[in-house]
Coordinates of C-alpha atoms and ligand atoms in Angstrom, one line a residue:
M13 CA 0.0 0.0 0.0
S14 CA 1.4 3.4 -0.9
K15 CA 2.1 6.3 1.5
H16 CA -0.9 8.1 0.0
H17 CA -3.3 5.2 0.6
R18 CA -2.2 4.8 4.2
R19 CA -2.5 8.5 5.0
L20 CA -5.9 8.7 3.4
I21 CA -7.3 5.7 5.1
R22 CA -6.0 6.9 8.4
H23 CA -7.5 10.4 7.8
C24 CA -11.0 9.3 6.8
R25 CA -11.5 6.2 9.1
V26 CA -13.8 6.6 12.1
R27 CA -11.8 5.2 15.0
P28 CA -14.0 2.7 16.9
G29 CA -15.6 4.1 20.0
T30 CA -15.2 7.7 19.0
R31 CA -18.2 10.1 19.1
V32 CA -18.7 11.5 15.6
R33 CA -19.6 15.2 15.3
L34 CA -20.3 15.8 11.6
N35 CA -20.4 19.6 12.0
Q36 CA -16.7 19.4 12.9
I37 CA -15.8 17.5 9.8
D38 CA -15.2 19.5 6.6
P39 CA -17.4 18.3 3.7
V40 CA -15.1 20.0 1.2
G41 CA -12.0 18.0 2.0
T42 CA -9.5 20.8 2.3
D43 CA -7.6 18.8 4.9
L44 CA -7.6 15.8 2.7
A45 CA -6.3 17.8 -0.2
R46 CA -3.4 19.1 1.9
F47 CA -2.4 15.8 3.5
V48 CA -3.4 13.2 1.1
L49 CA -3.0 14.7 -2.3
P50 CA 0.3 16.6 -2.0
G51 CA 2.0 18.3 -5.0
D52 CA 2.0 21.5 -6.9
A53 CA -0.6 20.7 -9.6
P54 CA -4.1 22.1 -9.2
L55 CA -6.2 20.1 -6.7
R56 CA -8.5 18.7 -9.3
A57 CA -5.6 17.4 -11.3
R58 CA -4.1 15.8 -8.2
A59 CA -7.4 14.1 -7.4
E60 CA -7.8 12.9 -11.0
A61 CA -4.3 11.4 -10.8
L62 CA -5.0 9.6 -7.6
L63 CA -8.3 8.3 -9.0
E64 CA -6.6 7.1 -12.2
H65 CA -3.8 5.4 -10.3
S66 CA -6.2 3.7 -7.9
R67 CA -8.5 2.5 -10.7
M68 CA -5.5 0.8 -12.3
E69 CA -4.5 -0.7 -9.0
L70 CA -8.1 -1.8 -8.3
S71 CA -8.3 -3.7 -11.6
I72 CA -5.1 -5.6 -10.7
Q73 CA -6.3 -6.3 -7.2
Q74 CA -9.7 -7.5 -8.4
E75 CA -7.9 -10.2 -10.5
R76 CA -5.9 -11.3 -7.4
L77 CA -9.1 -11.4 -5.4
W78 CA -10.8 -13.6 -8.1
A79 CA -7.8 -15.9 -8.5
S80 CA -7.3 -16.5 -4.8
N81 CA -11.0 -17.2 -4.2
T82 CA -10.8 -16.8 -0.4
H83 CA -12.1 -13.3 0.1
S84 CA -14.9 -11.0 -1.2
V85 CA -15.3 -7.3 -0.7
L86 CA -18.5 -5.6 0.4
V87 CA -18.6 -1.8 -0.2
I88 CA -21.4 0.1 1.4
L89 CA -22.2 3.6 0.2
Q90 CA -24.5 5.8 2.3
G91 CA -25.2 9.5 2.0
M92 CA -27.9 12.0 1.7
D93 CA -29.8 12.5 -1.6
A94 CA -27.5 13.8 -4.3
S95 CA -24.4 13.0 -2.3
G96 CA -22.9 11.3 -5.4
K97 CA -23.3 7.6 -4.6
D98 CA -24.1 6.7 -8.2
G99 CA -21.3 8.8 -9.7
T100 CA -18.8 7.4 -7.2
I101 CA -19.7 3.8 -8.2
K102 CA -19.5 4.6 -11.9
H103 CA -16.1 6.4 -11.7
V104 CA -14.4 4.1 -9.1
M105 CA -15.4 0.8 -10.7
S106 CA -15.0 1.8 -14.4
G107 CA -11.7 -0.1 -14.8
V108 CA -12.8 -3.3 -13.1
S109 CA -14.0 -6.3 -15.2
P110 CA -17.9 -6.4 -15.0
Q111 CA -17.5 -10.1 -14.3
G112 CA -15.8 -9.4 -11.0
C113 CA -18.2 -6.9 -9.5
E114 CA -21.9 -6.3 -8.9
V115 CA -23.9 -3.3 -7.8
H116 CA -27.2 -3.4 -5.8
S117 CA -29.3 -0.4 -5.1
F118 CA -31.8 -0.5 -2.4
G119 CA -35.0 1.6 -2.4
V120 CA -38.1 1.4 -0.2
P121 CA -38.6 -2.3 0.8
S122 CA -41.4 -4.3 -0.6
H123 CA -44.1 -6.1 1.4
E124 CA -42.3 -9.4 1.0
E125 CA -39.0 -7.9 2.2
L126 CA -40.6 -6.4 5.2
S127 CA -42.0 -9.8 6.1
H128 CA -38.5 -11.0 6.9
N129 CA -35.8 -9.8 9.4
F130 CA -34.3 -6.5 8.5
L131 CA -31.0 -7.9 7.2
W132 CA -32.7 -10.5 4.9
R133 CA -32.9 -8.6 1.6
Y134 CA -29.3 -7.4 1.9
S135 CA -27.9 -10.8 2.9
N136 CA -29.4 -12.2 -0.3
R137 CA -27.2 -9.9 -2.3
L138 CA -23.8 -10.4 -0.7
P139 CA -20.8 -10.9 -3.0
A140 CA -19.5 -14.4 -3.4
R141 CA -15.8 -15.1 -2.9
G142 CA -13.6 -13.4 -5.5
R143 CA -16.1 -10.6 -6.2
I144 CA -16.6 -7.0 -5.2
G145 CA -20.2 -6.2 -4.2
L146 CA -21.4 -2.6 -3.9
F147 CA -24.5 -1.6 -2.0
N148 CA -26.0 1.7 -3.0
R149 CA -27.8 2.3 0.3
S150 CA -28.0 -0.7 2.6
Y151 CA -29.4 -2.1 5.9
Y152 CA -28.1 1.1 7.5
E153 CA -31.3 2.8 6.1
E154 CA -33.0 0.8 8.9
V155 CA -31.3 3.1 11.5
L156 CA -31.4 6.2 9.3
V157 CA -34.6 6.9 7.4
V158 CA -36.5 4.6 9.8
R159 CA -35.1 6.5 12.8
V160 CA -35.9 9.9 11.2
H161 CA -39.4 8.7 10.4
P162 CA -40.1 6.3 13.4
Q163 CA -43.7 5.7 12.1
L164 CA -42.1 3.4 9.5
L165 CA -41.3 1.0 12.4
A166 CA -45.0 0.2 12.5
T167 CA -44.7 -1.3 9.0
R168 CA -41.9 -3.6 10.1
F169 CA -44.2 -6.1 11.9
L170 CA -41.8 -6.3 14.9
P171 CA -42.8 -8.6 17.8
A172 CA -42.4 -5.9 20.4
P173 CA -43.4 -2.6 18.8
G174 CA -43.3 -0.8 22.1
K175 CA -39.6 -1.3 22.5
G176 CA -39.1 2.4 21.8
G177 CA -35.5 3.7 22.0
R178 CA -34.0 0.2 22.6
V179 CA -34.6 -0.8 19.0
W180 CA -31.8 1.3 17.6
R181 CA -29.2 0.0 20.1
E182 CA -30.4 -3.6 19.3
R183 CA -30.1 -2.9 15.6
F184 CA -26.6 -1.6 16.0
D185 CA -25.7 -4.7 17.9
D186 CA -27.2 -6.9 15.2
I187 CA -25.4 -5.1 12.5
N188 CA -22.0 -5.3 14.3
A189 CA -22.6 -9.0 14.8
F190 CA -23.6 -9.6 11.2
E191 CA -20.6 -7.8 9.9
R192 CA -18.3 -9.7 12.2
H193 CA -19.8 -12.9 10.9
L194 CA -19.1 -11.7 7.3
V195 CA -15.5 -10.7 8.1
R196 CA -14.7 -14.0 9.8
N197 CA -15.9 -15.8 6.7
G198 CA -13.7 -13.8 4.3
T199 CA -15.7 -10.8 3.4
V200 CA -13.9 -7.5 3.7
V201 CA -16.5 -4.8 4.7
L202 CA -15.8 -1.2 3.8
K203 CA -18.4 1.5 4.6
F204 CA -18.3 5.0 3.1
F205 CA -20.4 7.9 4.2
L206 CA -20.4 10.6 1.6
H207 CA -20.5 13.7 3.7
L208 CA -22.3 16.4 1.8
S209 CA -23.1 19.9 3.0
R210 CA -26.7 21.2 3.0
D211 CA -25.8 24.0 0.7
E212 CA -24.1 21.7 -1.8
Q213 CA -27.1 19.5 -1.8
R214 CA -29.3 22.4 -2.6
A215 CA -27.0 23.4 -5.5
R216 CA -27.1 19.8 -6.9
L217 CA -30.9 19.5 -6.6
L218 CA -31.3 22.8 -8.3
K219 CA -29.1 21.5 -11.1
R220 CA -31.3 18.4 -11.4
I221 CA -34.3 20.7 -11.9
D222 CA -32.6 23.2 -14.2
T223 CA -30.7 20.8 -16.5
R224 CA -33.0 18.9 -18.9
E225 CA -30.8 15.8 -19.0
K226 CA -30.6 15.6 -15.2
R227 CA -34.3 16.2 -14.5
W228 CA -35.2 12.5 -14.4
K229 CA -33.1 12.1 -11.3
F230 CA -35.2 14.6 -9.4
T231 CA -38.0 13.6 -7.1
S232 CA -40.2 15.8 -4.9
A233 CA -39.1 13.6 -1.9
D234 CA -35.6 15.0 -2.2
V235 CA -37.0 18.5 -1.3
E236 CA -39.3 17.1 1.4
E237 CA -36.5 15.2 3.1
R238 CA -34.4 18.3 3.4
A239 CA -36.7 19.5 6.1
Y240 CA -35.4 16.6 8.2
W241 CA -31.7 17.5 7.6
D242 CA -30.7 17.9 11.3
D243 CA -32.5 14.7 12.2
Y244 CA -30.6 12.8 9.5
M245 CA -27.3 14.3 10.7
S246 CA -28.1 13.2 14.2
A247 CA -29.1 9.7 13.1
Y248 CA -25.9 9.5 11.0
E249 CA -23.7 10.6 13.9
N250 CA -25.2 7.9 16.2
M251 CA -24.9 5.2 13.5
L252 CA -21.3 6.1 12.6
S253 CA -20.3 6.2 16.3
A254 CA -21.9 2.9 17.1
T255 CA -21.0 0.8 14.0
S256 CA -17.5 1.8 13.1
T257 CA -15.6 -1.3 14.3
R258 CA -12.1 -2.6 13.9
H259 CA -13.5 -5.4 11.6
A260 CA -15.8 -3.2 9.6
P261 CA -14.8 0.5 9.7
W262 CA -16.7 3.5 8.4
F263 CA -14.9 6.1 6.3
I264 CA -16.2 9.7 6.2
I265 CA -15.6 11.0 2.7
P266 CA -15.9 14.7 2.1
A267 CA -18.4 14.8 -0.8
D268 CA -18.8 18.5 -1.7
D269 CA -16.1 18.0 -4.4
K270 CA -16.9 15.0 -6.4
H271 CA -13.3 14.6 -7.6
I272 CA -11.9 14.4 -4.1
A273 CA -14.7 12.0 -3.0
R274 CA -14.2 9.6 -5.9
A275 CA -10.4 9.6 -5.5
S276 CA -10.7 9.0 -1.8
V277 CA -13.1 6.0 -2.2
A278 CA -11.0 4.5 -5.0
A279 CA -7.8 4.8 -3.1
T280 CA -9.2 3.4 0.1
L281 CA -10.8 0.4 -1.7
S282 CA -7.7 -0.4 -3.8
G283 CA -5.3 0.1 -0.9
T284 CA -7.4 -2.2 1.3
I285 CA -7.6 -5.0 -1.2
A286 CA -3.8 -4.7 -1.9
S287 CA -3.1 -5.2 1.7
L288 CA -5.1 -8.5 2.0
P289 CA -3.2 -11.7 2.4
L290 CA -4.3 -13.2 -1.0
H291 CA -2.5 -16.3 -2.2
L292 CA -2.6 -17.1 -5.8
P293 CA -3.0 -20.8 -6.4
L294 CA 0.5 -22.2 -7.4
A295 CA 0.8 -25.2 -9.6
S296 CA 2.2 -28.3 -7.8
S297 CA 5.4 -29.9 -9.0
V298 CA 3.4 -32.6 -10.9
E299 CA 1.4 -29.9 -12.5
H300 CA 4.6 -28.1 -13.5
R301 CA 5.8 -31.2 -15.3
R302 CA 2.4 -31.6 -17.0
L303 CA 2.4 -27.9 -17.9
A304 CA 5.9 -28.3 -19.6
Q305 CA 4.5 -31.3 -21.6
L306 CA 1.5 -29.4 -22.6
R307 CA 3.6 -26.4 -23.6
A308 CA 5.8 -28.6 -25.8
K309 CA 2.7 -30.1 -27.4
L310 CA 1.3 -26.7 -28.1
L311 CA 4.5 -25.7 -29.8
R312 CA 4.3 -28.8 -32.0
T313 CA 0.6 -28.4 -33.1
Ligands
ATP13 P1 -30.1 9.9 -5.2 O1 -29.0 10.0 -4.1 O2 -29.5 10.1 -6.6 O3 -31.3 10.7 -4.9 P2 -31.3 7.5 -4.1 O4 -30.3 6.6 -3.5 O5 -32.0 8.4 -3.2 O6 -30.6 8.4 -5.3 P3 -33.9 6.7 -4.9 O7 -34.3 5.6 -5.7 O8 -34.2 8.1 -5.3 O9 -32.3 6.6 -4.9 O10 -34.3 6.5 -3.4 C1 -34.2 5.4 -2.7 C2 -35.1 5.7 -1.4 O11 -35.3 4.5 -0.8 C3 -34.5 6.6 -0.4 O12 -35.3 7.7 -0.1 C4 -34.2 5.8 0.8 O13 -34.4 6.5 2.0 C5 -35.3 4.7 0.6 N1 -34.9 3.5 1.3 C6 -33.9 2.7 1.1 N2 -33.8 1.7 2.0 C7 -34.9 1.8 2.8 C8 -35.4 1.1 3.9 N3 -34.8 0.0 4.4 N4 -36.5 1.6 4.5 C9 -37.1 2.7 4.0 N5 -36.7 3.4 3.0 C10 -35.6 3.0 2.4
MG14 MG1 -33.2 10.1 -3.9

């Protein structure tokens, strides 16, 4: 792992047990630019260079992941509307073979999904060994949107609906245990919170309305949910503080500048896979002899 990768990972990672205060974390990424993307070139060019380098690295690392067939990688992306989850997936993964990765986006759950435990629909979509799976939103919505709109809990058919505040603590415990189970079984779990400022969200939503080609992305719910901004920030702070663990850390990614956000996610992802103890299957001595015979045969035919 390069010096850049290490510094970036250290800078963005939420240390387990710390109390996250989002209003003390810069959504623009000025710090990140100073420490993680050093050099004299303009910031955008430096971010682009880091993204490009990380994309190439990721493509190589994905092949190692596939060949060793012992690990998988689960990438979770969370963030407010218009925080750039889709764009991040598109730009970070563009160099990776489509055979080696899969993206799952989760919207409002269906009746069938709500009839199961709250992790069910997500556990059905986990990446198999050798693959990188990306979740665009995830089971974390169950302690975010559902916490901000607690009336949604009534639609979850819980056995003890009167549990009140305890339900969030229990869900955090369940999520931590679930992720520990995944990690013990060879899945690397990386979680990215795209930290967007309220002003930048307004600018992006306005752009969705004002630009014809972007209008399809706009929904009235985007404007309505802005009224709950402070509640969301508080739910995010609780969630980040309770579920950033040594085995499955959260990374807070400054998202106001898309270039910095994409470069940071790509570098963290490629750097983490590069540091995994992946062992490529080596041919045995018998296979070596057989290989030599087959090679000679190939040369003759
Ligand atoms: P963008 O960031 O571009 O707006 P999006 O991720 O919001 O994209 P949408 O299809 O617009 O994609 O919205 C998905 C919606 O589904 C979100 O409002 C989210 O809160 C909601 N959702 C996701 N998971 C759950 C869940 N478990 N319970 C309730 N709502 C959920
Ligand atoms: Mg949306």
